[in-house]
Structure formats: structure tokens, C-alpha cells
Amino acid sequence: MISFKDAKFLMSTPNKDHPKSILGDKQIPEICFIGRSNCGKSSLINSLTNRKKLAKTSSTPGKTQDLVFFQIDNKLILTDLPGYGFAKRSKKTKKKWREMINHYLTTRESLFCIFHLLDSRHLPSALDIEFIQSIQGLNLPILFILTKIDKVKKSKRAHHVSQIIRVIKETTGDNKADHIIYSTKENIGRQQLIQDINQRVLDWDY
Ligand SMILES: Nc1nc2c(ncn2[C@@H]2O[C@H](COP(=O)(O)OP(=O)(O)OP(=O)(O)O)[C@@H](O)[C@H]2O)c(=O)[nH]1
Ligand SMILES: [Mg+2]
């Protein structure tokens, strides 16, 4: 059982060098966090690990600029990625980030699942939809995490979620869209996500 009690920073890299993902003779499974800038990727890693500053977060978009790897309980690697859609960067930087993320997604052998985070306040943007489509081609399981649900009025939450899931399903053409609703502020979704991750790691091991 991965309890998320032991979490350590492994490496932050702007290039194609990724950390080793072999422990003894076993590959350590890896999950990455992808989503629009400021949607809450780094905060989610801190929430899961119960650490305030393991991953760097900020109220202004564009905080995470490298691929940042964390090792959990010696059994799992979580990778924090720079967000897409951050307007205040040059075209060149945005292109570089996109290439870095694409290279990571298409070459990282230990990557066995993608967590795609979407801000639950908004319907997926054109850019979100573009990413949903491009990730689909990788043939990896995807879990959608609808973040910041505390910012949506309780009476509107179910409606927001169903609208977002509808757009995801329309985009993928798949009638199934695995998802979890999350709030780091109100601690919603954490236990469910930990259980989900443990199940995925178990299934992957066999
Ligand atoms: N209310 C609320 N705020 C949140 C939640 N999760 C994250 N935030 C806030 O959202 C802002 C952005 O969080 P980050 O975790 O840095 O977002 P990110 O997706 O890593 O952003 P980039 O690194 O720029 O791609 C911070 O001010 C967080 O405190 C949440 O569940 N509820
Ligand atoms: Mg970040």
C-alpha cells in the first residue's frame, strides 16, 4: 500500500535527461500531472503527500517550468509538468515547453498513467481540448481530476462536473471518462485518489 508518507524530490530538469526509474531490478511506475497553467498540479502533489512545499506553487501562472520528479514511498514516481496555455511567455519558450512535454510523454517508459487536471470552475478551453485529443494517441490510461471544486457553489457542483465530463466524452468519443473531484482547500478527493492510485499500481504490477 502506498501511503504517501515518504515523499522526496528526485530531480528538476529542463531537458531530456530523466531520472532513473529502476529500483533493484524493478521499474518504478510513474504518473504525470498535466493541465493548464495554474489549474493546481503542484498543489495536488503537495496535498497527496501532505507537504506544504514539496512542489513549488504560486497564485500566478507559470510557476513550474521544468519536469519535476518526486519519489513516493520508493514505489511510485510523480512528475509535475509545466502547465500549458500560459500567455505571458514568448512563442519560443512555449514551443520549448511543448517539445519538452511531448518528448517526455512519448519516451518515458515507466509512465503508466496520465492525470489530466481541469479547473472545475470552467468548461474545458480550446487548448484543454487540444491536449485531451493529443494525449489520447498515447494509449495510456487517463484520469481526469477536476480541481478547485471548493470554488464552485455547492448547489452548482454536480452541474459543473456533468458539463465538463460531457465535453470530455464528446472530445474523446469514449463513453467513459474516469474522473475524481478534488479540492486541496477542503480536502475533497484525497482518500479516493490515493485508493485509485494504489489500485492502478496493483493492476500495473500484474
Ligand atoms: N481554492 C483552491 N485553490 C487551489 C486549489 N488547488 C490549487 N489552488 C491554488 O491555485 C493556484 C495555482 O496552484 P499551482 O499548484 O501552483 O498550479 P499549477 O497547475 O502547478 O500551475 P503551473 O505550475 O503554473 O502550471 C495556487 O494559488 C493554489 O493555492 C484548490 O483545490 N482550491
Ligand atoms: Mg506547477
PDB file of C-alpha atoms in Angstrom, residues 22-159:
ATOM      1  CA  ILE A  22      14.667   1.357 -11.816  1.00  0.00           C
ATOM      2  CA  LEU A  23      14.984   0.254  -8.210  1.00  0.00           C
ATOM      3  CA  GLY A  24      16.897  -3.017  -7.878  1.00  0.00           C
ATOM      4  CA  ASP A  25      15.660  -4.891 -10.927  1.00  0.00           C
ATOM      5  CA  LYS A  26      12.174  -3.390 -10.865  1.00  0.00           C
ATOM      6  CA  GLN A  27      10.796  -0.483 -12.800  1.00  0.00           C
ATOM      7  CA  ILE A  28       9.059   2.092 -10.638  1.00  0.00           C
ATOM      8  CA  PRO A  29       5.702   3.082 -12.134  1.00  0.00           C
ATOM      9  CA  GLU A  30       5.230   6.754 -12.872  1.00  0.00           C
ATOM     10  CA  ILE A  31       2.254   9.089 -13.134  1.00  0.00           C
ATOM     11  CA  CYS A  32       2.461  12.599 -14.572  1.00  0.00           C
ATOM     12  CA  PHE A  33       0.304  15.654 -13.931  1.00  0.00           C
ATOM     13  CA  ILE A  34      -0.708  17.644 -16.943  1.00  0.00           C
ATOM     14  CA  GLY A  35      -3.029  20.627 -17.276  1.00  0.00           C
ATOM     15  CA  ARG A  36      -3.400  24.302 -17.918  1.00  0.00           C
ATOM     16  CA  SER A  37      -1.093  26.637 -16.062  1.00  0.00           C
ATOM     17  CA  ASN A  38      -2.471  27.434 -12.585  1.00  0.00           C
ATOM     18  CA  CYS A  39      -5.029  24.586 -12.553  1.00  0.00           C
ATOM     19  CA  GLY A  40      -3.447  23.165  -9.407  1.00  0.00           C
ATOM     20  CA  LYS A  41      -0.989  20.424 -10.443  1.00  0.00           C
ATOM     21  CA  SER A  42       1.783  21.231  -7.987  1.00  0.00           C
ATOM     22  CA  SER A  43      -0.723  21.877  -5.185  1.00  0.00           C
ATOM     23  CA  LEU A  44      -2.217  18.442  -5.770  1.00  0.00           C
ATOM     24  CA  ILE A  45       1.182  16.809  -5.305  1.00  0.00           C
ATOM     25  CA  ASN A  46       1.574  18.680  -2.022  1.00  0.00           C
ATOM     26  CA  SER A  47      -1.925  17.664  -0.951  1.00  0.00           C
ATOM     27  CA  LEU A  48      -1.334  13.985  -1.726  1.00  0.00           C
ATOM     28  CA  THR A  49       1.946  13.944   0.149  1.00  0.00           C
ATOM     29  CA  ASN A  50       0.699  16.175   2.979  1.00  0.00           C
ATOM     30  CA  ARG A  51       3.606  18.529   2.447  1.00  0.00           C
ATOM     31  CA  LYS A  52       3.239  22.276   2.047  1.00  0.00           C
ATOM     32  CA  LYS A  53       6.300  22.986  -0.045  1.00  0.00           C
ATOM     33  CA  LEU A  54       7.401  19.779  -1.711  1.00  0.00           C
ATOM     34  CA  ALA A  55       6.290  21.080  -5.109  1.00  0.00           C
ATOM     35  CA  LYS A  56       6.542  24.805  -5.739  1.00  0.00           C
ATOM     36  CA  THR A  57       3.195  26.518  -6.200  1.00  0.00           C
ATOM     37  CA  SER A  58       2.106  30.062  -6.927  1.00  0.00           C
ATOM     38  CA  SER A  59      -1.050  32.100  -7.314  1.00  0.00           C
ATOM     39  CA  THR A  60       0.350  33.401 -10.607  1.00  0.00           C
ATOM     40  CA  PRO A  61       0.514  31.028 -13.582  1.00  0.00           C
ATOM     41  CA  GLY A  62       3.768  29.714 -14.998  1.00  0.00           C
ATOM     42  CA  LYS A  63       5.388  28.586 -11.755  1.00  0.00           C
ATOM     43  CA  THR A  64       6.535  25.108 -12.773  1.00  0.00           C
ATOM     44  CA  GLN A  65       8.924  25.444 -15.685  1.00  0.00           C
ATOM     45  CA  ASP A  66      10.773  22.125 -15.707  1.00  0.00           C
ATOM     46  CA  LEU A  67       9.870  18.475 -15.456  1.00  0.00           C
ATOM     47  CA  VAL A  68       9.912  17.858 -11.701  1.00  0.00           C
ATOM     48  CA  PHE A  69      10.140  14.289 -10.413  1.00  0.00           C
ATOM     49  CA  PHE A  70       9.136  13.089  -6.927  1.00  0.00           C
ATOM     50  CA  GLN A  71       9.554   9.620  -5.491  1.00  0.00           C
ATOM     51  CA  ILE A  72       6.804   8.305  -3.227  1.00  0.00           C
ATOM     52  CA  ASP A  73       7.371   5.511  -0.679  1.00  0.00           C
ATOM     53  CA  ASN A  74      10.070   4.091  -3.010  1.00  0.00           C
ATOM     54  CA  LYS A  75       7.215   2.660  -5.064  1.00  0.00           C
ATOM     55  CA  LEU A  76       5.977   5.391  -7.350  1.00  0.00           C
ATOM     56  CA  ILE A  77       7.220   8.452  -9.175  1.00  0.00           C
ATOM     57  CA  LEU A  78       5.013  11.515  -9.643  1.00  0.00           C
ATOM     58  CA  THR A  79       6.022  14.017 -12.307  1.00  0.00           C
ATOM     59  CA  ASP A  80       4.930  17.622 -12.169  1.00  0.00           C
ATOM     60  CA  LEU A  81       4.859  19.235 -15.613  1.00  0.00           C
ATOM     61  CA  PRO A  82       4.780  22.894 -16.641  1.00  0.00           C
ATOM     62  CA  GLY A  83       1.250  23.992 -17.452  1.00  0.00           C
ATOM     63  CA  TYR A  84       0.124  24.820 -20.956  1.00  0.00           C
ATOM     64  CA  GLY A  85      -1.681  27.988 -22.006  1.00  0.00           C
ATOM     65  CA  PHE A  86       0.382  30.493 -20.099  1.00  0.00           C
ATOM     66  CA  ALA A  87       0.018  33.616 -22.202  1.00  0.00           C
ATOM     67  CA  LYS A  88       2.852  35.658 -20.749  1.00  0.00           C
ATOM     68  CA  ARG A  89       5.658  33.622 -22.303  1.00  0.00           C
ATOM     69  CA  SER A  90       7.375  34.079 -25.616  1.00  0.00           C
ATOM     70  CA  LYS A  91       6.375  31.852 -28.505  1.00  0.00           C
ATOM     71  CA  LYS A  92       9.842  30.341 -28.361  1.00  0.00           C
ATOM     72  CA  THR A  93       9.520  29.377 -24.676  1.00  0.00           C
ATOM     73  CA  LYS A  94       6.055  27.926 -25.206  1.00  0.00           C
ATOM     74  CA  LYS A  95       7.350  25.858 -28.121  1.00  0.00           C
ATOM     75  CA  LYS A  96      10.258  24.629 -25.996  1.00  0.00           C
ATOM     76  CA  TRP A  97       7.894  23.586 -23.169  1.00  0.00           C
ATOM     77  CA  ARG A  98       5.602  21.803 -25.540  1.00  0.00           C
ATOM     78  CA  GLU A  99       8.526  19.903 -27.075  1.00  0.00           C
ATOM     79  CA  MET A 100       9.866  19.019 -23.641  1.00  0.00           C
ATOM     80  CA  ILE A 101       6.461  17.684 -22.553  1.00  0.00           C
ATOM     81  CA  ASN A 102       5.902  15.810 -25.837  1.00  0.00           C
ATOM     82  CA  HIS A 103       9.319  14.224 -25.624  1.00  0.00           C
ATOM     83  CA  TYR A 104       8.687  13.179 -22.037  1.00  0.00           C
ATOM     84  CA  LEU A 105       5.237  11.764 -22.801  1.00  0.00           C
ATOM     85  CA  THR A 106       6.380   9.787 -25.803  1.00  0.00           C
ATOM     86  CA  THR A 107       9.661   8.385 -24.467  1.00  0.00           C
ATOM     87  CA  ARG A 108       9.252   7.807 -20.738  1.00  0.00           C
ATOM     88  CA  GLU A 109       8.934   4.042 -20.475  1.00  0.00           C
ATOM     89  CA  SER A 110       7.882   3.932 -16.834  1.00  0.00           C
ATOM     90  CA  LEU A 111       4.961   6.327 -17.438  1.00  0.00           C
ATOM     91  CA  PHE A 112       1.869   4.184 -16.996  1.00  0.00           C
ATOM     92  CA  CYS A 113      -0.894   6.691 -16.395  1.00  0.00           C
ATOM     93  CA  ILE A 114      -1.655  10.366 -17.004  1.00  0.00           C
ATOM     94  CA  PHE A 115      -3.561  12.620 -14.651  1.00  0.00           C
ATOM     95  CA  HIS A 116      -5.136  15.442 -16.626  1.00  0.00           C
ATOM     96  CA  LEU A 117      -6.207  18.266 -14.330  1.00  0.00           C
ATOM     97  CA  LEU A 118      -9.003  20.625 -15.280  1.00  0.00           C
ATOM     98  CA  ASP A 119     -10.244  23.577 -13.237  1.00  0.00           C
ATOM     99  CA  SER A 120     -13.789  22.605 -12.240  1.00  0.00           C
ATOM    100  CA  ARG A 121     -14.977  26.217 -12.484  1.00  0.00           C
ATOM    101  CA  HIS A 122     -14.717  26.299 -16.267  1.00  0.00           C
ATOM    102  CA  LEU A 123     -15.659  24.237 -19.260  1.00  0.00           C
ATOM    103  CA  PRO A 124     -12.551  22.834 -20.981  1.00  0.00           C
ATOM    104  CA  SER A 125     -10.937  25.506 -23.189  1.00  0.00           C
ATOM    105  CA  ALA A 126      -9.895  25.004 -26.805  1.00  0.00           C
ATOM    106  CA  LEU A 127      -6.382  24.313 -25.565  1.00  0.00           C
ATOM    107  CA  ASP A 128      -7.627  21.790 -22.992  1.00  0.00           C
ATOM    108  CA  ILE A 129      -9.497  20.036 -25.780  1.00  0.00           C
ATOM    109  CA  GLU A 130      -6.391  20.028 -27.970  1.00  0.00           C
ATOM    110  CA  PHE A 131      -4.431  18.370 -25.145  1.00  0.00           C
ATOM    111  CA  ILE A 132      -7.198  15.866 -24.396  1.00  0.00           C
ATOM    112  CA  GLN A 133      -7.012  14.861 -28.046  1.00  0.00           C
ATOM    113  CA  SER A 134      -3.246  14.718 -28.295  1.00  0.00           C
ATOM    114  CA  ILE A 135      -2.859  12.648 -25.123  1.00  0.00           C
ATOM    115  CA  GLN A 136      -5.404  10.130 -26.372  1.00  0.00           C
ATOM    116  CA  GLY A 137      -2.997   8.979 -29.030  1.00  0.00           C
ATOM    117  CA  LEU A 138      -0.522   7.786 -26.386  1.00  0.00           C
ATOM    118  CA  ASN A 139      -2.693   4.840 -25.439  1.00  0.00           C
ATOM    119  CA  LEU A 140      -2.203   5.318 -21.725  1.00  0.00           C
ATOM    120  CA  PRO A 141      -4.991   5.367 -19.138  1.00  0.00           C
ATOM    121  CA  ILE A 142      -6.090   8.877 -18.284  1.00  0.00           C
ATOM    122  CA  LEU A 143      -7.693  10.045 -15.078  1.00  0.00           C
ATOM    123  CA  PHE A 144      -9.308  13.487 -15.209  1.00  0.00           C
ATOM    124  CA  ILE A 145      -9.074  15.419 -11.965  1.00  0.00           C
ATOM    125  CA  LEU A 146     -11.491  18.315 -11.603  1.00  0.00           C
ATOM    126  CA  THR A 147      -9.655  20.708  -9.304  1.00  0.00           C
ATOM    127  CA  LYS A 148     -10.653  23.604  -7.030  1.00  0.00           C
ATOM    128  CA  ILE A 149     -14.194  22.330  -6.507  1.00  0.00           C
ATOM    129  CA  ASP A 150     -14.340  24.427  -3.302  1.00  0.00           C
ATOM    130  CA  LYS A 151     -14.551  27.468  -5.586  1.00  0.00           C
ATOM    131  CA  VAL A 152     -17.819  26.250  -7.077  1.00  0.00           C
ATOM    132  CA  LYS A 153     -21.007  26.796  -5.069  1.00  0.00           C
ATOM    133  CA  LYS A 154     -22.194  23.549  -3.519  1.00  0.00           C
ATOM    134  CA  SER A 155     -25.520  23.785  -5.346  1.00  0.00           C
ATOM    135  CA  LYS A 156     -23.726  24.068  -8.707  1.00  0.00           C
ATOM    136  CA  ARG A 157     -21.057  21.420  -8.296  1.00  0.00           C
ATOM    137  CA  ALA A 158     -22.909  18.445  -9.774  1.00  0.00           C
ATOM    138  CA  HIS A 159     -23.932  20.502 -12.814  1.00  0.00           C
TER     139      HIS A 159
END
